[in-house]
């Protein structure tokens, strides 16, 4: 072809640069197609309009309660989070705020990684991200589990997990939760100092959740949904 006659092969620096440029253009076309631009603009306008309207009604209190509260929140009451005991011990220290903010870093990293590798299978990506977010959250109580359990029926048709394996994971999950609740009962109702035991039970439950999520991921049959490749998108325009 023309490239061979001019001495430019696909592996040459010039061809490599050309292909990279083409890939960037295709990626840009895919990310910023008209449908996505409409969604971004309508979402942004709605968000800014509602925020502006209620800010006019409530002022700075709205920003604090709606957006900043969960960033600076320090909940030192006992809960399933692996961070609770640490935050409880340093609640009156200057370390409390930075430690609480640093606790968001593992969540942020997991959200970014799962977005990159699982975004094509959008339903499964939602489940994994929600499971990971709850597991690594600095505050975690029983109702948080409903956030990802409600998504479980959507991914079950695409799993190769055996019934025995699923039963084993479920048993571990309930045992871990039961151990933590036992230590919490003796603290709350019997007055025993079980903070260390509760923290250890929380670490065990955390490990069980990590194992459960890893097993679910390994048994999942990756099924791309709601995804159009760059070439398909260009063909339709």
JSON list of C-alpha atoms in Angstrom, two decimals:
[
{"chain": "A", "resi": 1, "resn": "UNK", "atom": "CA", "xyz": [0.00, 0.00, 0.00]},
{"chain": "A", "resi": 2, "resn": "UNK", "atom": "CA", "xyz": [0.89, 3.66, 0.14]},
{"chain": "A", "resi": 3, "resn": "UNK", "atom": "CA", "xyz": [2.62, 3.22, 3.51]},
{"chain": "A", "resi": 4, "resn": "UNK", "atom": "CA", "xyz": [4.83, 0.41, 2.15]},
{"chain": "A", "resi": 5, "resn": "UNK", "atom": "CA", "xyz": [5.81, 2.49, -0.91]},
{"chain": "A", "resi": 6, "resn": "UNK", "atom": "CA", "xyz": [6.84, 5.41, 1.26]},
{"chain": "A", "resi": 7, "resn": "UNK", "atom": "CA", "xyz": [8.76, 3.13, 3.61]},
{"chain": "A", "resi": 8, "resn": "UNK", "atom": "CA", "xyz": [6.31, 3.73, 6.47]},
{"chain": "A", "resi": 9, "resn": "UNK", "atom": "CA", "xyz": [5.25, 0.49, 8.11]},
{"chain": "A", "resi": 10, "resn": "UNK", "atom": "CA", "xyz": [2.72, 0.00, 10.85]},
{"chain": "A", "resi": 11, "resn": "UNK", "atom": "CA", "xyz": [5.51, -0.50, 13.36]},
{"chain": "A", "resi": 12, "resn": "UNK", "atom": "CA", "xyz": [7.44, 2.60, 12.35]},
{"chain": "A", "resi": 13, "resn": "UNK", "atom": "CA", "xyz": [7.47, 5.64, 14.70]},
{"chain": "A", "resi": 14, "resn": "UNK", "atom": "CA", "xyz": [5.39, 7.70, 12.28]},
{"chain": "A", "resi": 15, "resn": "UNK", "atom": "CA", "xyz": [2.78, 4.97, 11.89]},
{"chain": "A", "resi": 16, "resn": "UNK", "atom": "CA", "xyz": [2.73, 4.40, 15.65]},
{"chain": "A", "resi": 17, "resn": "UNK", "atom": "CA", "xyz": [2.08, 8.09, 16.25]},
{"chain": "A", "resi": 18, "resn": "UNK", "atom": "CA", "xyz": [-0.65, 8.04, 13.62]},
{"chain": "A", "resi": 19, "resn": "UNK", "atom": "CA", "xyz": [-2.38, 5.06, 15.22]},
{"chain": "A", "resi": 20, "resn": "UNK", "atom": "CA", "xyz": [-2.17, 6.62, 18.67]},
{"chain": "A", "resi": 21, "resn": "UNK", "atom": "CA", "xyz": [-3.69, 9.82, 17.34]},
{"chain": "A", "resi": 22, "resn": "UNK", "atom": "CA", "xyz": [-6.47, 7.86, 15.71]},
{"chain": "A", "resi": 23, "resn": "UNK", "atom": "CA", "xyz": [-7.14, 5.99, 18.95]},
{"chain": "A", "resi": 24, "resn": "UNK", "atom": "CA", "xyz": [-7.35, 9.27, 20.86]},
{"chain": "A", "resi": 25, "resn": "UNK", "atom": "CA", "xyz": [-9.80, 10.68, 18.34]},
{"chain": "A", "resi": 26, "resn": "UNK", "atom": "CA", "xyz": [-11.97, 7.55, 18.56]},
{"chain": "A", "resi": 27, "resn": "UNK", "atom": "CA", "xyz": [-11.86, 7.70, 22.36]},
{"chain": "A", "resi": 28, "resn": "UNK", "atom": "CA", "xyz": [-12.82, 11.38, 22.31]},
{"chain": "A", "resi": 29, "resn": "UNK", "atom": "CA", "xyz": [-15.68, 10.66, 19.90]},
{"chain": "A", "resi": 30, "resn": "UNK", "atom": "CA", "xyz": [-16.95, 7.87, 22.12]},
{"chain": "A", "resi": 31, "resn": "UNK", "atom": "CA", "xyz": [-16.74, 9.78, 25.39]},
{"chain": "A", "resi": 32, "resn": "UNK", "atom": "CA", "xyz": [-18.23, 13.01, 24.09]},
{"chain": "A", "resi": 33, "resn": "UNK", "atom": "CA", "xyz": [-20.96, 11.85, 21.74]},
{"chain": "A", "resi": 34, "resn": "UNK", "atom": "CA", "xyz": [-24.16, 13.97, 21.53]},
{"chain": "A", "resi": 35, "resn": "UNK", "atom": "CA", "xyz": [-26.11, 11.70, 23.89]},
{"chain": "A", "resi": 36, "resn": "UNK", "atom": "CA", "xyz": [-23.50, 11.94, 26.62]},
{"chain": "A", "resi": 37, "resn": "UNK", "atom": "CA", "xyz": [-23.15, 15.68, 26.18]},
{"chain": "A", "resi": 38, "resn": "UNK", "atom": "CA", "xyz": [-26.93, 16.08, 26.59]},
{"chain": "A", "resi": 39, "resn": "UNK", "atom": "CA", "xyz": [-26.82, 13.93, 29.73]},
{"chain": "A", "resi": 40, "resn": "UNK", "atom": "CA", "xyz": [-23.89, 15.88, 31.21]},
{"chain": "A", "resi": 41, "resn": "UNK", "atom": "CA", "xyz": [-25.46, 19.25, 30.45]},
{"chain": "A", "resi": 42, "resn": "UNK", "atom": "CA", "xyz": [-28.94, 18.33, 31.72]},
{"chain": "A", "resi": 43, "resn": "UNK", "atom": "CA", "xyz": [-27.50, 16.78, 34.90]},
{"chain": "A", "resi": 44, "resn": "UNK", "atom": "CA", "xyz": [-25.26, 19.76, 35.56]},
{"chain": "A", "resi": 45, "resn": "UNK", "atom": "CA", "xyz": [-28.03, 22.30, 34.97]},
{"chain": "A", "resi": 46, "resn": "UNK", "atom": "CA", "xyz": [-30.44, 20.36, 37.22]},
{"chain": "A", "resi": 47, "resn": "UNK", "atom": "CA", "xyz": [-27.86, 20.03, 40.00]},
{"chain": "A", "resi": 48, "resn": "UNK", "atom": "CA", "xyz": [-26.83, 23.68, 39.89]},
{"chain": "A", "resi": 49, "resn": "UNK", "atom": "CA", "xyz": [-30.42, 24.91, 39.64]},
{"chain": "A", "resi": 50, "resn": "UNK", "atom": "CA", "xyz": [-31.65, 22.93, 42.64]},
{"chain": "A", "resi": 51, "resn": "UNK", "atom": "CA", "xyz": [-28.56, 23.77, 44.69]},
{"chain": "A", "resi": 52, "resn": "UNK", "atom": "CA", "xyz": [-28.91, 27.49, 43.89]},
{"chain": "A", "resi": 53, "resn": "UNK", "atom": "CA", "xyz": [-32.61, 27.49, 44.73]},
{"chain": "A", "resi": 54, "resn": "UNK", "atom": "CA", "xyz": [-32.21, 25.80, 48.11]},
{"chain": "A", "resi": 55, "resn": "UNK", "atom": "CA", "xyz": [-29.04, 27.76, 48.89]},
{"chain": "A", "resi": 56, "resn": "UNK", "atom": "CA", "xyz": [-31.14, 30.91, 48.55]},
{"chain": "A", "resi": 57, "resn": "UNK", "atom": "CA", "xyz": [-33.54, 29.40, 51.12]},
{"chain": "A", "resi": 58, "resn": "UNK", "atom": "CA", "xyz": [-31.09, 27.97, 53.67]},
{"chain": "A", "resi": 59, "resn": "UNK", "atom": "CA", "xyz": [-27.67, 29.48, 52.93]},
{"chain": "A", "resi": 60, "resn": "UNK", "atom": "CA", "xyz": [-24.45, 27.83, 54.11]},
{"chain": "A", "resi": 61, "resn": "UNK", "atom": "CA", "xyz": [-26.40, 25.32, 56.21]},
{"chain": "A", "resi": 62, "resn": "UNK", "atom": "CA", "xyz": [-27.47, 23.57, 53.01]},
{"chain": "A", "resi": 63, "resn": "UNK", "atom": "CA", "xyz": [-23.86, 23.12, 51.81]},
{"chain": "A", "resi": 64, "resn": "UNK", "atom": "CA", "xyz": [-22.79, 21.76, 55.19]},
{"chain": "A", "resi": 65, "resn": "UNK", "atom": "CA", "xyz": [-25.66, 19.34, 55.67]},
{"chain": "A", "resi": 66, "resn": "UNK", "atom": "CA", "xyz": [-26.05, 18.18, 52.05]},
{"chain": "A", "resi": 67, "resn": "UNK", "atom": "CA", "xyz": [-22.44, 17.95, 50.87]},
{"chain": "A", "resi": 68, "resn": "UNK", "atom": "CA", "xyz": [-19.80, 18.50, 53.55]},
{"chain": "A", "resi": 69, "resn": "UNK", "atom": "CA", "xyz": [-21.33, 16.56, 56.44]},
{"chain": "A", "resi": 70, "resn": "UNK", "atom": "CA", "xyz": [-20.19, 13.11, 55.29]},
{"chain": "A", "resi": 71, "resn": "UNK", "atom": "CA", "xyz": [-16.71, 14.39, 54.46]},
{"chain": "A", "resi": 72, "resn": "UNK", "atom": "CA", "xyz": [-16.01, 15.77, 57.93]},
{"chain": "A", "resi": 73, "resn": "UNK", "atom": "CA", "xyz": [-18.34, 13.43, 59.83]},
{"chain": "A", "resi": 74, "resn": "UNK", "atom": "CA", "xyz": [-16.78, 11.70, 62.85]},
{"chain": "A", "resi": 75, "resn": "UNK", "atom": "CA", "xyz": [-19.00, 8.83, 64.00]},
{"chain": "A", "resi": 76, "resn": "UNK", "atom": "CA", "xyz": [-17.19, 7.15, 66.90]},
{"chain": "A", "resi": 77, "resn": "UNK", "atom": "CA", "xyz": [-20.07, 4.93, 67.94]},
{"chain": "A", "resi": 78, "resn": "UNK", "atom": "CA", "xyz": [-19.37, 1.22, 67.48]},
{"chain": "A", "resi": 79, "resn": "UNK", "atom": "CA", "xyz": [-20.15, -0.08, 64.01]},
{"chain": "A", "resi": 80, "resn": "UNK", "atom": "CA", "xyz": [-18.91, -2.71, 61.56]},
{"chain": "A", "resi": 81, "resn": "UNK", "atom": "CA", "xyz": [-16.22, -0.47, 60.05]},
{"chain": "A", "resi": 82, "resn": "UNK", "atom": "CA", "xyz": [-12.60, -1.45, 60.61]},
{"chain": "A", "resi": 83, "resn": "UNK", "atom": "CA", "xyz": [-11.89, 2.22, 61.27]},
{"chain": "A", "resi": 84, "resn": "UNK", "atom": "CA", "xyz": [-14.32, 2.73, 64.15]},
{"chain": "A", "resi": 85, "resn": "UNK", "atom": "CA", "xyz": [-11.97, 1.78, 67.03]},
{"chain": "A", "resi": 86, "resn": "UNK", "atom": "CA", "xyz": [-9.14, 3.93, 65.70]},
{"chain": "A", "resi": 87, "resn": "UNK", "atom": "CA", "xyz": [-11.48, 6.90, 65.24]},
{"chain": "A", "resi": 88, "resn": "UNK", "atom": "CA", "xyz": [-12.90, 6.27, 68.72]},
{"chain": "A", "resi": 89, "resn": "UNK", "atom": "CA", "xyz": [-9.45, 6.38, 70.32]},
{"chain": "A", "resi": 90, "resn": "UNK", "atom": "CA", "xyz": [-8.37, 9.60, 68.58]},
{"chain": "A", "resi": 91, "resn": "UNK", "atom": "CA", "xyz": [-11.72, 11.40, 68.61]},
{"chain": "A", "resi": 92, "resn": "UNK", "atom": "CA", "xyz": [-10.35, 14.23, 70.78]},
{"chain": "A", "resi": 93, "resn": "UNK", "atom": "CA", "xyz": [-7.03, 14.44, 68.95]},
{"chain": "A", "resi": 94, "resn": "UNK", "atom": "CA", "xyz": [-6.00, 16.67, 66.06]},
{"chain": "A", "resi": 95, "resn": "UNK", "atom": "CA", "xyz": [-5.47, 13.44, 64.11]},
{"chain": "A", "resi": 96, "resn": "UNK", "atom": "CA", "xyz": [-9.18, 12.73, 64.02]},
{"chain": "A", "resi": 97, "resn": "UNK", "atom": "CA", "xyz": [-10.02, 14.86, 60.97]},
{"chain": "A", "resi": 98, "resn": "UNK", "atom": "CA", "xyz": [-7.04, 13.90, 58.75]},
{"chain": "A", "resi": 99, "resn": "UNK", "atom": "CA", "xyz": [-7.47, 10.23, 59.67]},
{"chain": "A", "resi": 100, "resn": "UNK", "atom": "CA", "xyz": [-11.13, 10.39, 58.69]},
{"chain": "A", "resi": 101, "resn": "UNK", "atom": "CA", "xyz": [-10.24, 12.01, 55.37]},
{"chain": "A", "resi": 102, "resn": "UNK", "atom": "CA", "xyz": [-7.50, 9.47, 54.63]},
{"chain": "A", "resi": 103, "resn": "UNK", "atom": "CA", "xyz": [-10.06, 6.70, 55.11]},
{"chain": "A", "resi": 104, "resn": "UNK", "atom": "CA", "xyz": [-11.65, 7.82, 51.83]},
{"chain": "A", "resi": 105, "resn": "UNK", "atom": "CA", "xyz": [-8.50, 6.98, 49.81]},
{"chain": "A", "resi": 106, "resn": "UNK", "atom": "CA", "xyz": [-9.02, 3.18, 49.61]},
{"chain": "A", "resi": 107, "resn": "UNK", "atom": "CA", "xyz": [-12.62, 3.77, 48.56]},
{"chain": "A", "resi": 108, "resn": "UNK", "atom": "CA", "xyz": [-11.57, 6.25, 45.87]},
{"chain": "A", "resi": 109, "resn": "UNK", "atom": "CA", "xyz": [-8.89, 3.90, 44.55]},
{"chain": "A", "resi": 110, "resn": "UNK", "atom": "CA", "xyz": [-11.32, 0.97, 44.38]},
{"chain": "A", "resi": 111, "resn": "UNK", "atom": "CA", "xyz": [-13.97, 3.05, 42.62]},
{"chain": "A", "resi": 112, "resn": "UNK", "atom": "CA", "xyz": [-11.47, 4.17, 40.00]},
{"chain": "A", "resi": 113, "resn": "UNK", "atom": "CA", "xyz": [-10.04, 0.69, 39.41]},
{"chain": "A", "resi": 114, "resn": "UNK", "atom": "CA", "xyz": [-13.43, -1.01, 39.15]},
{"chain": "A", "resi": 115, "resn": "UNK", "atom": "CA", "xyz": [-14.68, 1.74, 36.83]},
{"chain": "A", "resi": 116, "resn": "UNK", "atom": "CA", "xyz": [-11.78, 1.13, 34.45]},
{"chain": "A", "resi": 117, "resn": "UNK", "atom": "CA", "xyz": [-11.99, -2.68, 34.40]},
{"chain": "A", "resi": 118, "resn": "UNK", "atom": "CA", "xyz": [-15.72, -3.33, 34.83]},
{"chain": "A", "resi": 119, "resn": "UNK", "atom": "CA", "xyz": [-17.47, -0.39, 33.17]},
{"chain": "A", "resi": 120, "resn": "UNK", "atom": "CA", "xyz": [-18.59, -2.42, 30.18]},
{"chain": "A", "resi": 121, "resn": "UNK", "atom": "CA", "xyz": [-20.57, -4.77, 32.42]},
{"chain": "A", "resi": 122, "resn": "UNK", "atom": "CA", "xyz": [-22.42, -1.88, 34.01]},
{"chain": "A", "resi": 123, "resn": "UNK", "atom": "CA", "xyz": [-24.75, -3.85, 36.31]},
{"chain": "A", "resi": 124, "resn": "UNK", "atom": "CA", "xyz": [-21.92, -5.91, 37.76]},
{"chain": "A", "resi": 125, "resn": "UNK", "atom": "CA", "xyz": [-19.82, -2.75, 38.08]},
{"chain": "A", "resi": 126, "resn": "UNK", "atom": "CA", "xyz": [-22.58, -1.14, 40.18]},
{"chain": "A", "resi": 127, "resn": "UNK", "atom": "CA", "xyz": [-22.69, -4.19, 42.46]},
{"chain": "A", "resi": 128, "resn": "UNK", "atom": "CA", "xyz": [-18.91, -4.43, 42.95]},
{"chain": "A", "resi": 129, "resn": "UNK", "atom": "CA", "xyz": [-18.51, -0.71, 43.55]},
{"chain": "A", "resi": 130, "resn": "UNK", "atom": "CA", "xyz": [-21.33, -0.60, 46.09]},
{"chain": "A", "resi": 131, "resn": "UNK", "atom": "CA", "xyz": [-20.05, -3.71, 47.89]},
{"chain": "A", "resi": 132, "resn": "UNK", "atom": "CA", "xyz": [-16.51, -2.31, 48.04]},
{"chain": "A", "resi": 133, "resn": "UNK", "atom": "CA", "xyz": [-17.72, 1.16, 49.09]},
{"chain": "A", "resi": 134, "resn": "UNK", "atom": "CA", "xyz": [-19.72, -0.25, 52.02]},
{"chain": "A", "resi": 135, "resn": "UNK", "atom": "CA", "xyz": [-16.96, -2.64, 53.09]},
{"chain": "A", "resi": 136, "resn": "UNK", "atom": "CA", "xyz": [-14.30, 0.08, 53.16]},
{"chain": "A", "resi": 137, "resn": "UNK", "atom": "CA", "xyz": [-16.52, 2.86, 54.51]},
{"chain": "A", "resi": 138, "resn": "UNK", "atom": "CA", "xyz": [-15.52, 4.53, 57.77]},
{"chain": "A", "resi": 139, "resn": "UNK", "atom": "CA", "xyz": [-19.09, 4.08, 59.03]},
{"chain": "A", "resi": 140, "resn": "UNK", "atom": "CA", "xyz": [-20.91, 0.82, 58.37]},
{"chain": "A", "resi": 141, "resn": "UNK", "atom": "CA", "xyz": [-24.14, -0.39, 59.94]},
{"chain": "A", "resi": 142, "resn": "UNK", "atom": "CA", "xyz": [-26.52, -3.20, 59.02]},
{"chain": "A", "resi": 143, "resn": "UNK", "atom": "CA", "xyz": [-28.78, -1.15, 56.74]},
{"chain": "A", "resi": 144, "resn": "UNK", "atom": "CA", "xyz": [-25.78, -0.38, 54.53]},
{"chain": "A", "resi": 145, "resn": "UNK", "atom": "CA", "xyz": [-25.72, -4.03, 53.43]},
{"chain": "A", "resi": 146, "resn": "UNK", "atom": "CA", "xyz": [-29.03, -3.48, 51.64]},
{"chain": "A", "resi": 147, "resn": "UNK", "atom": "CA", "xyz": [-27.28, -1.10, 49.26]},
{"chain": "A", "resi": 148, "resn": "UNK", "atom": "CA", "xyz": [-25.54, -3.97, 47.48]},
{"chain": "A", "resi": 149, "resn": "UNK", "atom": "CA", "xyz": [-27.81, -6.90, 48.39]},
{"chain": "A", "resi": 150, "resn": "UNK", "atom": "CA", "xyz": [-30.63, -5.29, 46.39]},
{"chain": "A", "resi": 151, "resn": "UNK", "atom": "CA", "xyz": [-28.37, -5.51, 43.31]},
{"chain": "A", "resi": 152, "resn": "UNK", "atom": "CA", "xyz": [-27.52, -9.18, 43.86]},
{"chain": "A", "resi": 153, "resn": "UNK", "atom": "CA", "xyz": [-30.50, -10.59, 41.87]},
{"chain": "A", "resi": 154, "resn": "UNK", "atom": "CA", "xyz": [-29.32, -8.63, 38.81]},
{"chain": "A", "resi": 155, "resn": "UNK", "atom": "CA", "xyz": [-25.97, -10.43, 38.65]},
{"chain": "A", "resi": 156, "resn": "UNK", "atom": "CA", "xyz": [-27.01, -13.95, 39.70]},
{"chain": "A", "resi": 157, "resn": "UNK", "atom": "CA", "xyz": [-27.93, -15.03, 36.14]},
{"chain": "A", "resi": 158, "resn": "UNK", "atom": "CA", "xyz": [-24.32, -14.37, 35.08]},
{"chain": "A", "resi": 159, "resn": "UNK", "atom": "CA", "xyz": [-22.46, -16.30, 37.78]},
{"chain": "A", "resi": 160, "resn": "UNK", "atom": "CA", "xyz": [-20.88, -19.73, 37.53]},
{"chain": "A", "resi": 161, "resn": "UNK", "atom": "CA", "xyz": [-20.75, -20.10, 41.30]},
{"chain": "A", "resi": 162, "resn": "UNK", "atom": "CA", "xyz": [-21.86, -23.48, 42.58]},
{"chain": "A", "resi": 163, "resn": "UNK", "atom": "CA", "xyz": [-24.64, -23.72, 45.16]},
{"chain": "A", "resi": 164, "resn": "UNK", "atom": "CA", "xyz": [-22.27, -25.23, 47.73]},
{"chain": "A", "resi": 165, "resn": "UNK", "atom": "CA", "xyz": [-19.83, -22.36, 47.26]},
{"chain": "A", "resi": 166, "resn": "UNK", "atom": "CA", "xyz": [-22.59, -19.78, 47.57]},
{"chain": "A", "resi": 167, "resn": "UNK", "atom": "CA", "xyz": [-23.87, -21.46, 50.75]},
{"chain": "A", "resi": 168, "resn": "UNK", "atom": "CA", "xyz": [-20.35, -21.43, 52.22]},
{"chain": "A", "resi": 169, "resn": "UNK", "atom": "CA", "xyz": [-19.92, -17.71, 51.54]},
{"chain": "A", "resi": 170, "resn": "UNK", "atom": "CA", "xyz": [-23.36, -16.90, 52.96]},
{"chain": "A", "resi": 171, "resn": "UNK", "atom": "CA", "xyz": [-22.60, -18.95, 56.09]},
{"chain": "A", "resi": 172, "resn": "UNK", "atom": "CA", "xyz": [-19.28, -17.17, 56.61]},
{"chain": "A", "resi": 173, "resn": "UNK", "atom": "CA", "xyz": [-20.99, -13.81, 56.13]},
{"chain": "A", "resi": 174, "resn": "UNK", "atom": "CA", "xyz": [-23.66, -14.49, 58.75]},
{"chain": "A", "resi": 175, "resn": "UNK", "atom": "CA", "xyz": [-21.14, -15.98, 61.19]},
{"chain": "A", "resi": 176, "resn": "UNK", "atom": "CA", "xyz": [-18.92, -12.90, 60.89]},
{"chain": "A", "resi": 177, "resn": "UNK", "atom": "CA", "xyz": [-21.85, -10.59, 61.43]},
{"chain": "A", "resi": 178, "resn": "UNK", "atom": "CA", "xyz": [-23.10, -12.69, 64.34]},
{"chain": "A", "resi": 179, "resn": "UNK", "atom": "CA", "xyz": [-19.74, -12.58, 66.12]},
{"chain": "A", "resi": 180, "resn": "UNK", "atom": "CA", "xyz": [-19.62, -8.80, 65.86]},
{"chain": "A", "resi": 181, "resn": "UNK", "atom": "CA", "xyz": [-23.22, -8.45, 67.06]},
{"chain": "A", "resi": 182, "resn": "UNK", "atom": "CA", "xyz": [-22.45, -10.66, 70.05]},
{"chain": "A", "resi": 183, "resn": "UNK", "atom": "CA", "xyz": [-19.62, -8.40, 71.21]},
{"chain": "A", "resi": 184, "resn": "UNK", "atom": "CA", "xyz": [-21.82, -5.35, 70.56]},
{"chain": "A", "resi": 185, "resn": "UNK", "atom": "CA", "xyz": [-24.60, -6.85, 72.68]},
{"chain": "A", "resi": 186, "resn": "UNK", "atom": "CA", "xyz": [-22.30, -7.39, 75.65]},
{"chain": "A", "resi": 187, "resn": "UNK", "atom": "CA", "xyz": [-21.04, -3.82, 75.35]},
{"chain": "A", "resi": 188, "resn": "UNK", "atom": "CA", "xyz": [-24.42, -2.17, 74.87]},
{"chain": "A", "resi": 189, "resn": "UNK", "atom": "CA", "xyz": [-26.66, -4.23, 77.15]},
{"chain": "A", "resi": 190, "resn": "UNK", "atom": "CA", "xyz": [-24.37, -5.96, 79.64]},
{"chain": "A", "resi": 191, "resn": "UNK", "atom": "CA", "xyz": [-21.89, -3.14, 80.17]},
{"chain": "A", "resi": 192, "resn": "UNK", "atom": "CA", "xyz": [-18.74, -5.16, 79.45]},
{"chain": "A", "resi": 193, "resn": "UNK", "atom": "CA", "xyz": [-15.74, -3.50, 77.84]},
{"chain": "A", "resi": 194, "resn": "UNK", "atom": "CA", "xyz": [-15.62, -5.48, 74.59]},
{"chain": "A", "resi": 195, "resn": "UNK", "atom": "CA", "xyz": [-14.14, -2.79, 72.34]},
{"chain": "A", "resi": 196, "resn": "UNK", "atom": "CA", "xyz": [-11.04, -4.79, 71.43]},
{"chain": "A", "resi": 197, "resn": "UNK", "atom": "CA", "xyz": [-13.02, -7.97, 70.82]},
{"chain": "A", "resi": 198, "resn": "UNK", "atom": "CA", "xyz": [-15.51, -5.99, 68.76]},
{"chain": "A", "resi": 199, "resn": "UNK", "atom": "CA", "xyz": [-12.71, -4.50, 66.68]},
{"chain": "A", "resi": 200, "resn": "UNK", "atom": "CA", "xyz": [-11.21, -7.97, 66.12]},
{"chain": "A", "resi": 201, "resn": "UNK", "atom": "CA", "xyz": [-14.63, -9.26, 65.10]},
{"chain": "A", "resi": 202, "resn": "UNK", "atom": "CA", "xyz": [-14.88, -6.31, 62.72]},
{"chain": "A", "resi": 203, "resn": "UNK", "atom": "CA", "xyz": [-11.53, -7.22, 61.17]},
{"chain": "A", "resi": 204, "resn": "UNK", "atom": "CA", "xyz": [-12.73, -10.79, 60.69]},
{"chain": "A", "resi": 205, "resn": "UNK", "atom": "CA", "xyz": [-15.97, -9.61, 59.10]},
{"chain": "A", "resi": 206, "resn": "UNK", "atom": "CA", "xyz": [-13.97, -7.26, 56.87]},
{"chain": "A", "resi": 207, "resn": "UNK", "atom": "CA", "xyz": [-11.84, -10.20, 55.71]},
{"chain": "A", "resi": 208, "resn": "UNK", "atom": "CA", "xyz": [-14.96, -12.27, 55.04]},
{"chain": "A", "resi": 209, "resn": "UNK", "atom": "CA", "xyz": [-16.40, -9.47, 52.92]},
{"chain": "A", "resi": 210, "resn": "UNK", "atom": "CA", "xyz": [-13.18, -9.18, 50.90]},
{"chain": "A", "resi": 211, "resn": "UNK", "atom": "CA", "xyz": [-13.13, -12.95, 50.35]},
{"chain": "A", "resi": 212, "resn": "UNK", "atom": "CA", "xyz": [-16.81, -12.95, 49.37]},
{"chain": "A", "resi": 213, "resn": "UNK", "atom": "CA", "xyz": [-16.37, -10.12, 46.87]},
{"chain": "A", "resi": 214, "resn": "UNK", "atom": "CA", "xyz": [-13.24, -11.71, 45.36]},
{"chain": "A", "resi": 215, "resn": "UNK", "atom": "CA", "xyz": [-15.07, -15.01, 44.95]},
{"chain": "A", "resi": 216, "resn": "UNK", "atom": "CA", "xyz": [-18.09, -13.32, 43.34]},
{"chain": "A", "resi": 217, "resn": "UNK", "atom": "CA", "xyz": [-15.80, -11.53, 40.88]},
{"chain": "A", "resi": 218, "resn": "UNK", "atom": "CA", "xyz": [-13.87, -14.70, 40.00]},
{"chain": "A", "resi": 219, "resn": "UNK", "atom": "CA", "xyz": [-17.11, -16.60, 39.33]},
{"chain": "A", "resi": 220, "resn": "UNK", "atom": "CA", "xyz": [-18.78, -13.86, 37.30]},
{"chain": "A", "resi": 221, "resn": "UNK", "atom": "CA", "xyz": [-19.28, -14.34, 33.58]},
{"chain": "A", "resi": 222, "resn": "UNK", "atom": "CA", "xyz": [-18.33, -10.98, 32.12]},
{"chain": "A", "resi": 223, "resn": "UNK", "atom": "CA", "xyz": [-21.25, -9.69, 30.02]},
{"chain": "A", "resi": 224, "resn": "UNK", "atom": "CA", "xyz": [-20.84, -6.28, 28.34]},
{"chain": "A", "resi": 225, "resn": "UNK", "atom": "CA", "xyz": [-24.05, -4.26, 28.53]},
{"chain": "A", "resi": 226, "resn": "UNK", "atom": "CA", "xyz": [-25.07, -0.80, 27.35]},
{"chain": "A", "resi": 227, "resn": "UNK", "atom": "CA", "xyz": [-21.79, -0.43, 25.51]},
{"chain": "A", "resi": 228, "resn": "UNK", "atom": "CA", "xyz": [-21.10, 0.67, 21.94]},
{"chain": "A", "resi": 229, "resn": "UNK", "atom": "CA", "xyz": [-17.55, 0.48, 20.60]},
{"chain": "A", "resi": 230, "resn": "UNK", "atom": "CA", "xyz": [-15.99, 3.49, 18.96]},
{"chain": "A", "resi": 231, "resn": "UNK", "atom": "CA", "xyz": [-16.16, 1.88, 15.52]},
{"chain": "A", "resi": 232, "resn": "UNK", "atom": "CA", "xyz": [-19.84, 1.02, 15.93]},
{"chain": "A", "resi": 233, "resn": "UNK", "atom": "CA", "xyz": [-20.55, 4.55, 17.08]},
{"chain": "A", "resi": 234, "resn": "UNK", "atom": "CA", "xyz": [-18.79, 6.07, 14.07]},
{"chain": "A", "resi": 235, "resn": "UNK", "atom": "CA", "xyz": [-20.64, 3.77, 11.68]},
{"chain": "A", "resi": 236, "resn": "UNK", "atom": "CA", "xyz": [-23.97, 5.07, 12.95]},
{"chain": "A", "resi": 237, "resn": "UNK", "atom": "CA", "xyz": [-23.02, 8.70, 12.29]}
]
